Coordinates of C-alpha atoms and ligand atoms in Angstrom, one line a residue:
X1 CA -2.0 -6.1 -25.3
X2 CA 0.0 -5.3 -22.2
X3 CA 1.1 -6.1 -18.7
X4 CA -1.4 -8.4 -16.9
X5 CA -1.6 -9.8 -13.4
X6 CA -0.9 -13.5 -13.6
X7 CA -1.5 -14.2 -9.9
X8 CA -2.1 -12.5 -6.6
X9 CA -1.2 -13.5 -3.0
X10 CA -1.1 -12.0 0.4
X11 CA 0.1 -12.8 3.9
X12 CA -1.2 -11.3 7.2
X13 CA 0.5 -11.8 10.6
X14 CA -1.4 -14.1 13.0
X15 CA -1.8 -11.6 15.8
X16 CA -4.9 -9.5 15.7
X17 CA -4.9 -6.3 17.8
X18 CA -8.4 -5.1 18.4
X19 CA -9.5 -1.6 19.3
X20 CA -10.7 -2.9 22.6
X21 CA -7.1 -4.1 23.4
X22 CA -5.8 -0.7 22.3
X23 CA -7.9 0.9 25.0
X24 CA -5.5 -0.6 27.6
X25 CA -2.5 0.8 25.7
X26 CA -3.5 4.4 25.0
X27 CA -6.3 6.7 26.0
X28 CA -8.8 5.8 23.3
X29 CA -12.0 3.9 22.7
X30 CA -13.3 1.4 20.2
X31 CA -16.1 3.9 19.5
X32 CA -13.7 6.8 18.7
X33 CA -11.5 4.7 16.4
X34 CA -14.4 3.1 14.5
X35 CA -16.2 6.4 14.0
X36 CA -13.1 8.4 13.0
X37 CA -11.3 5.7 10.9
X38 CA -13.6 2.7 10.2
X39 CA -10.8 0.5 11.7
X40 CA -11.8 -2.3 14.0
X41 CA -8.6 -4.4 14.2
X42 CA -5.1 -4.6 12.7
X43 CA -2.5 -7.3 12.4
X44 CA 0.8 -7.1 14.3
X45 CA 3.9 -9.0 13.1
X46 CA 5.7 -11.3 15.5
X47 CA 8.3 -14.1 15.5
X48 CA 8.9 -15.4 12.0
X49 CA 6.9 -12.5 10.5
X50 CA 9.7 -10.1 9.6
X51 CA 9.0 -7.8 6.7
X52 CA 10.8 -10.1 4.2
X53 CA 9.1 -13.2 5.6
X54 CA 5.6 -11.8 5.1
X55 CA 6.7 -10.6 1.7
X56 CA 8.1 -14.0 0.7
X57 CA 5.0 -15.8 1.8
X58 CA 2.7 -13.4 -0.2
X59 CA 5.1 -13.9 -3.2
X60 CA 4.9 -17.7 -3.0
X61 CA 1.1 -17.5 -2.9
X62 CA 1.1 -15.2 -5.9
X63 CA 3.5 -17.5 -7.8
X64 CA 1.3 -20.5 -7.0
X65 CA -1.8 -18.7 -8.2
X66 CA 0.0 -17.7 -11.4
X67 CA 1.4 -21.1 -12.1
X68 CA 4.9 -19.6 -12.3
X69 CA 8.1 -21.1 -10.8
X70 CA 10.3 -18.8 -8.7
X71 CA 13.2 -19.3 -11.1
X72 CA 11.1 -17.9 -14.0
X73 CA 11.0 -14.5 -12.3
X74 CA 13.3 -11.9 -13.8
X75 CA 12.8 -9.1 -11.3
X76 CA 11.6 -8.7 -7.7
X77 CA 10.4 -5.2 -6.8
X78 CA 9.4 -4.6 -3.1
X79 CA 7.6 -1.5 -2.1
X80 CA 8.2 -0.8 1.6
X81 CA 9.3 1.7 4.1
X82 CA 9.8 -0.8 6.9
X83 CA 12.6 -3.1 5.9
X84 CA 14.0 -5.0 8.9
X85 CA 17.5 -3.9 7.8
X86 CA 18.7 -0.8 5.8
X87 CA 21.0 -3.0 3.7
X88 CA 20.4 -5.4 2.0
X89 CA 17.0 -4.6 0.7
X90 CA 13.9 -6.6 1.6
X91 CA 13.7 -7.5 -2.1
X92 CA 17.1 -9.3 -1.9
X93 CA 16.0 -11.2 1.2
X94 CA 12.8 -12.2 -0.7
X95 CA 14.7 -13.2 -3.8
X96 CA 16.8 -15.6 -1.7
X97 CA 13.9 -16.8 0.5
X98 CA 11.7 -17.9 -2.4
X99 CA 14.6 -19.1 -4.7
X100 CA 14.1 -16.6 -7.5
X101 CA 17.7 -17.2 -8.5
X102 CA 17.4 -15.7 -12.0
X103 CA 16.0 -12.4 -10.7
X104 CA 17.5 -9.1 -9.8
X105 CA 15.9 -7.3 -6.9
X106 CA 15.4 -3.9 -5.4
X107 CA 13.2 -2.0 -3.0
X108 CA 11.4 1.3 -3.6
X109 CA 10.0 3.7 -1.1
X110 CA 7.0 5.8 -2.1
X111 CA 5.2 5.1 1.2
X112 CA 1.6 4.2 0.7
X113 CA 1.8 4.8 -3.0
X114 CA 4.8 2.4 -3.3
X115 CA 2.9 -0.6 -4.7
X116 CA 1.4 1.4 -7.6
X117 CA 4.8 2.9 -8.4
X118 CA 6.3 -0.6 -8.5
X119 CA 3.5 -1.9 -10.6
X120 CA 4.0 0.9 -13.1
X121 CA 7.8 0.2 -13.1
X122 CA 7.2 -3.5 -13.8
X123 CA 4.9 -2.5 -16.7
X124 CA 7.7 -0.4 -18.3
X125 CA 10.2 -3.4 -18.0
X126 CA 7.6 -5.7 -19.6
X127 CA 6.8 -3.2 -22.4
X128 CA 10.5 -3.2 -23.2
X129 CA 10.8 -7.0 -23.1
X130 CA 7.6 -9.1 -23.4
X131 CA 9.3 -12.2 -22.1
X132 CA 9.8 -10.8 -18.6
X133 CA 7.9 -12.0 -15.5
X134 CA 8.1 -9.8 -12.5
X135 CA 7.0 -10.0 -8.8
X136 CA 5.7 -6.8 -7.4
X137 CA 5.2 -6.8 -3.6
X138 CA 3.9 -4.3 -1.1
X139 CA 4.8 -5.1 2.5
X140 CA 5.0 -3.3 5.8
X141 CA 5.6 -4.0 9.5
X142 CA 4.7 -0.5 10.6
X143 CA 3.9 -1.7 14.1
X144 CA 7.6 -1.7 14.7
X145 CA 7.8 2.0 13.9
X146 CA 4.9 3.3 15.8
X147 CA 5.0 5.3 19.0
X148 CA 2.6 3.2 21.1
X149 CA 2.1 6.2 23.4
X150 CA 0.8 8.4 20.6
X151 CA -2.9 7.8 20.1
X152 CA -3.0 10.0 17.0
X153 CA -1.0 7.5 15.0
X154 CA -0.7 4.1 16.7
X155 CA -4.4 3.3 16.1
X156 CA -4.2 3.7 12.4
X157 CA -1.6 1.3 11.0
X158 CA -1.2 -2.5 10.6
X159 CA 1.2 -5.1 9.2
X160 CA 0.9 -7.3 6.2
X161 CA 2.0 -8.1 2.6
X162 CA 0.5 -8.4 -0.8
X163 CA 2.0 -9.5 -4.1
X164 CA 1.3 -9.9 -7.8
X165 CA 3.1 -11.8 -10.5
X166 CA 2.9 -9.8 -13.8
X167 CA 3.7 -10.8 -17.3
X168 CA 2.8 -9.9 -20.9
X169 CA -0.4 -10.8 -22.7
X170 CA -1.2 -10.5 -26.4
X171 CA -4.9 -10.1 -25.5
X172 CA -6.7 -6.8 -25.1
X173 CA -6.0 -7.0 -21.4
X174 CA -3.3 -5.2 -19.4
X175 CA -2.3 -2.0 -17.6
X176 CA -3.9 0.8 -19.5
X177 CA -2.7 4.1 -18.0
X178 CA -1.1 5.4 -14.9
X179 CA -0.9 8.9 -13.4
X180 CA 1.5 9.8 -10.6
X181 CA 2.7 12.8 -8.6
X182 CA 4.9 13.8 -5.7
X183 CA 5.4 16.9 -3.5
X184 CA 8.5 16.8 -1.4
X185 CA 7.9 20.2 0.1
X186 CA 5.2 18.7 2.4
X187 CA 7.4 16.0 3.8
X188 CA 7.0 17.0 7.4
X189 CA 3.2 16.3 7.4
X190 CA 3.9 12.6 7.2
X191 CA 7.3 11.3 8.0
X192 CA 9.6 8.9 9.9
X193 CA 13.1 9.9 10.9
X194 CA 15.4 6.9 10.4
X195 CA 18.3 5.7 12.6
X196 CA 20.7 7.6 10.3
X197 CA 19.1 10.8 11.8
X198 CA 21.1 10.0 14.9
X199 CA 24.3 11.2 13.1
X200 CA 24.7 14.8 14.2
X201 CA 26.7 15.5 11.0
X202 CA 23.3 15.4 9.2
X203 CA 22.4 18.5 11.1
X204 CA 19.1 17.1 12.4
X205 CA 19.0 18.3 16.0
X206 CA 16.7 16.9 18.6
X207 CA 15.1 14.6 16.1
X208 CA 11.8 13.3 17.6
X209 CA 12.6 9.6 17.3
X210 CA 12.2 7.1 14.6
X211 CA 8.4 6.8 14.7
X212 CA 5.7 7.8 12.3
X213 CA 4.9 11.5 12.7
X214 CA 1.7 12.9 11.1
X215 CA -0.3 16.0 10.8
X216 CA -3.6 14.1 10.5
X217 CA -6.0 16.8 9.4
X218 CA -3.6 18.2 6.7
X219 CA -2.9 14.7 5.5
X220 CA -6.6 14.0 5.2
X221 CA -7.2 17.1 3.0
X222 CA -4.2 16.4 0.7
X223 CA -5.0 12.7 0.4
X224 CA -8.5 13.3 -0.8
X225 CA -7.5 16.0 -3.2
X226 CA -4.5 14.2 -4.7
X227 CA -6.3 10.9 -5.2
X228 CA -9.2 12.7 -6.8
X229 CA -6.9 14.5 -9.2
X230 CA -5.0 11.2 -10.0
X231 CA -8.3 9.4 -10.7
X232 CA -9.4 12.2 -13.1
X233 CA -5.9 12.2 -14.6
X234 CA -5.8 8.5 -15.4
X235 CA -9.4 8.4 -16.7
X236 CA -8.7 11.4 -18.9
X237 CA -5.6 9.7 -20.4
X238 CA -7.6 6.7 -21.2
X239 CA -10.5 8.8 -22.5
X240 CA -13.1 7.0 -20.3
X241 CA -15.4 8.0 -17.4
X242 CA -15.9 6.4 -14.0
X243 CA -19.0 4.7 -15.4
X244 CA -16.7 2.4 -17.5
X245 CA -14.9 1.3 -14.3
X246 CA -16.1 -2.0 -12.8
X247 CA -14.1 -1.9 -9.5
X248 CA -12.2 0.7 -7.6
X249 CA -9.5 -0.6 -5.2
X250 CA -8.2 2.4 -3.3
X251 CA -5.3 2.5 -0.7
X252 CA -7.1 1.6 2.5
X253 CA -6.1 4.6 4.6
X254 CA -9.2 5.1 6.6
X255 CA -12.9 5.1 6.0
X256 CA -13.5 8.8 6.2
X257 CA -10.9 9.6 3.5
X258 CA -12.5 6.9 1.3
X259 CA -16.0 8.2 2.0
X260 CA -14.9 11.7 1.0
X261 CA -13.3 10.5 -2.1
X262 CA -16.3 8.5 -3.1
X263 CA -18.5 11.5 -2.5
X264 CA -16.3 13.8 -4.6
X265 CA -16.0 11.4 -7.5
X266 CA -19.6 10.1 -7.2
X267 CA -18.4 6.4 -7.1
X268 CA -21.3 4.0 -6.4
X269 CA -20.5 2.2 -3.1
X270 CA -20.9 -1.2 -4.8
X271 CA -17.9 -0.4 -7.1
X272 CA -15.6 0.2 -4.2
X273 CA -13.6 -2.5 -2.4
X274 CA -12.9 -1.7 1.2
X275 CA -11.3 -4.0 3.9
X276 CA -9.7 -1.3 6.1
X277 CA -11.8 -2.4 9.1
X278 CA -9.9 -5.7 9.4
X279 CA -6.3 -4.6 8.7
X280 CA -6.1 -0.8 9.3
X281 CA -3.7 1.1 7.1
X282 CA -1.0 -1.2 5.9
X283 CA 0.7 1.5 3.7
X284 CA 2.4 0.0 0.6
X285 CA 0.7 -3.4 1.3
X286 CA -2.9 -2.2 1.4
X287 CA -3.7 -2.2 -2.3
X288 CA -2.1 -5.7 -3.1
X289 CA -3.8 -7.2 0.0
X290 CA -7.1 -5.7 -1.1
X291 CA -6.6 -6.9 -4.6
X292 CA -5.8 -10.4 -3.5
X293 CA -8.9 -10.5 -1.3
X294 CA -11.2 -9.1 -4.1
X295 CA -9.7 -11.6 -6.5
X296 CA -10.2 -14.5 -4.2
X297 CA -13.8 -13.4 -3.6
X298 CA -14.4 -13.6 -7.4
X299 CA -15.2 -9.9 -7.6
X300 CA -13.0 -9.4 -10.7
X301 CA -13.7 -11.0 -14.0
X302 CA -11.6 -11.2 -17.1
X303 CA -12.1 -7.9 -19.1
X304 CA -13.1 -5.8 -16.1
X305 CA -11.7 -2.4 -15.8
X306 CA -10.1 -1.9 -12.4
X307 CA -8.9 1.4 -10.9
X308 CA -6.4 1.8 -8.2
X309 CA -5.5 5.0 -6.4
X310 CA -3.1 5.8 -3.5
X311 CA -1.7 8.6 -1.4
X312 CA 1.2 8.5 1.0
X313 CA 4.2 10.2 2.7
X314 CA 6.5 12.2 0.5
X315 CA 3.9 13.3 -0.5
X316 CA 3.4 10.7 -3.2
X317 CA 0.2 9.8 -5.0
X318 CA -1.1 8.1 -8.1
X319 CA -3.7 6.1 -9.9
X320 CA -3.5 3.0 -12.2
X321 CA -6.1 1.7 -14.6
X322 CA -6.0 -1.9 -15.8
X323 CA -8.1 -4.2 -17.9
X324 CA -8.1 -7.5 -15.9
Ligands
ACO401 N1 -8.6 8.2 20.6 C1 -9.3 9.2 21.2 N2 -9.1 10.5 20.9 C2 -8.2 10.8 20.0 C3 -7.4 9.9 19.4 C4 -7.7 8.5 19.7 N3 -7.0 7.5 19.1 N4 -6.6 10.5 18.5 C5 -6.8 11.8 18.6 N5 -7.8 12.0 19.5 C6 -8.3 13.3 20.0 C7 -7.4 14.4 19.8 O1 -6.4 14.5 20.8 C8 -8.3 15.6 19.8 O2 -8.6 16.0 21.1 P1 -8.7 17.5 21.5 O3 -9.8 18.0 20.7 O4 -8.9 17.4 23.0 O5 -7.4 18.1 21.1 C9 -9.6 15.0 19.2 O6 -9.5 13.6 19.3 C10 -9.8 15.4 17.7 O7 -8.5 15.2 17.1 P2 -8.4 15.5 15.5 O8 -7.0 15.3 15.1 O9 -9.0 16.8 15.2 O10 -9.3 14.3 15.0 P3 -9.8 14.1 13.5 O11 -11.2 14.2 13.5 O12 -9.0 15.0 12.5 O13 -9.3 12.6 13.3 C11 -7.6 11.4 12.2 C12 -8.0 12.2 13.4 C13 -8.4 10.1 12.2 C14 -6.1 11.0 12.3 C15 -7.9 12.2 10.9 O14 -7.3 13.4 10.9 C16 -7.4 11.4 9.7 O15 -8.0 10.5 9.3 N6 -6.3 11.9 9.0 C17 -5.7 11.2 7.9 C18 -4.6 10.4 8.5 C19 -4.2 9.2 7.8 O16 -5.1 8.4 7.3 N7 -3.0 8.9 7.8 C20 -2.5 7.7 7.2 C21 -1.3 7.9 6.4 S1 -1.6 8.8 5.0 C22 -2.5 7.8 4.0 O17 -2.4 6.6 4.1 C23 -3.4 8.4 3.0

């Protein structure tokens, strides 16, 4: 008995930016990017593909898959750090765009962990009122916030959106356990100053622009350790081992982080869903995009135990375990 996924959807921008094209933008190579990150291409949002537009399209597809009408939705939660405006929220734009006129709507920012934080919040609402139906969306247009002269960061990220409709089921299915953490003391290792940083009263002098800034090696170490701990945490809470998990859908950061995680946790490769080569790191959107793809490929059956884990700026991290 619990919060189940009624439908999934995703939306990727049309434009594909390959590593080979990136070679003419920064001093890099397809070989370097593929060997260090496993990324071959990423999508870049364009006209008609603003953050809320990608999110709304993913939401409409999730609604259709769920057989739920937009006006049946009670709440829209959007996880993003790349809203096209600071106010109103992307969630409010989505609510209007899809016609979810009975829903309230808000954004949350937990960087790459945002979708899992939102999924968990939706579960809490549904546990409190079983009649609720909620849209949880992860969406990013990070291409608009990258420094395209910085080869350390611009090769890593991509744009896209993924969404789920969740509701209550009396069956044995549902969200089983979640385990989250944050450490604000390490914020500088992965951050993005916003336009508000231009206000000198905020005492941020000589701020380095509004782009993604990252200490790659440090992020790598923390990401592996935190996701490993979160996976152990959620499995311990449920009292099961990884052998009881049918599919692991991790945040698609880059292949070397995922390989390290797999090695530390001894996860068999066939239990791991990876699509980072096609889309790069889409931050809050990466898990719902991967979930939609795995679902559409028929890789998840009713009753399967599915594990999600994520790590992102903040730092934030977490793992969620569900019975599909
Ligand atoms: N092309 C060619 N060379 C490059 C590039 C590039 N795109 N980027 C960096 N280099 C160079 C560096 O300048 C450096 O050159 P130097 O030795 O002359 O100084 C050399 O390659 C090695 O750089 P490192 O930073 O040591 O490379 P590393 O092996 O650590 O790989 C990477 C860098 C891929 C960023 C790695 O640290 C990493 O994966 N970090 C995690 C970052 C991440 O995934 N962030 C996403 C957000 S967090 C999350 O989603 C979990």
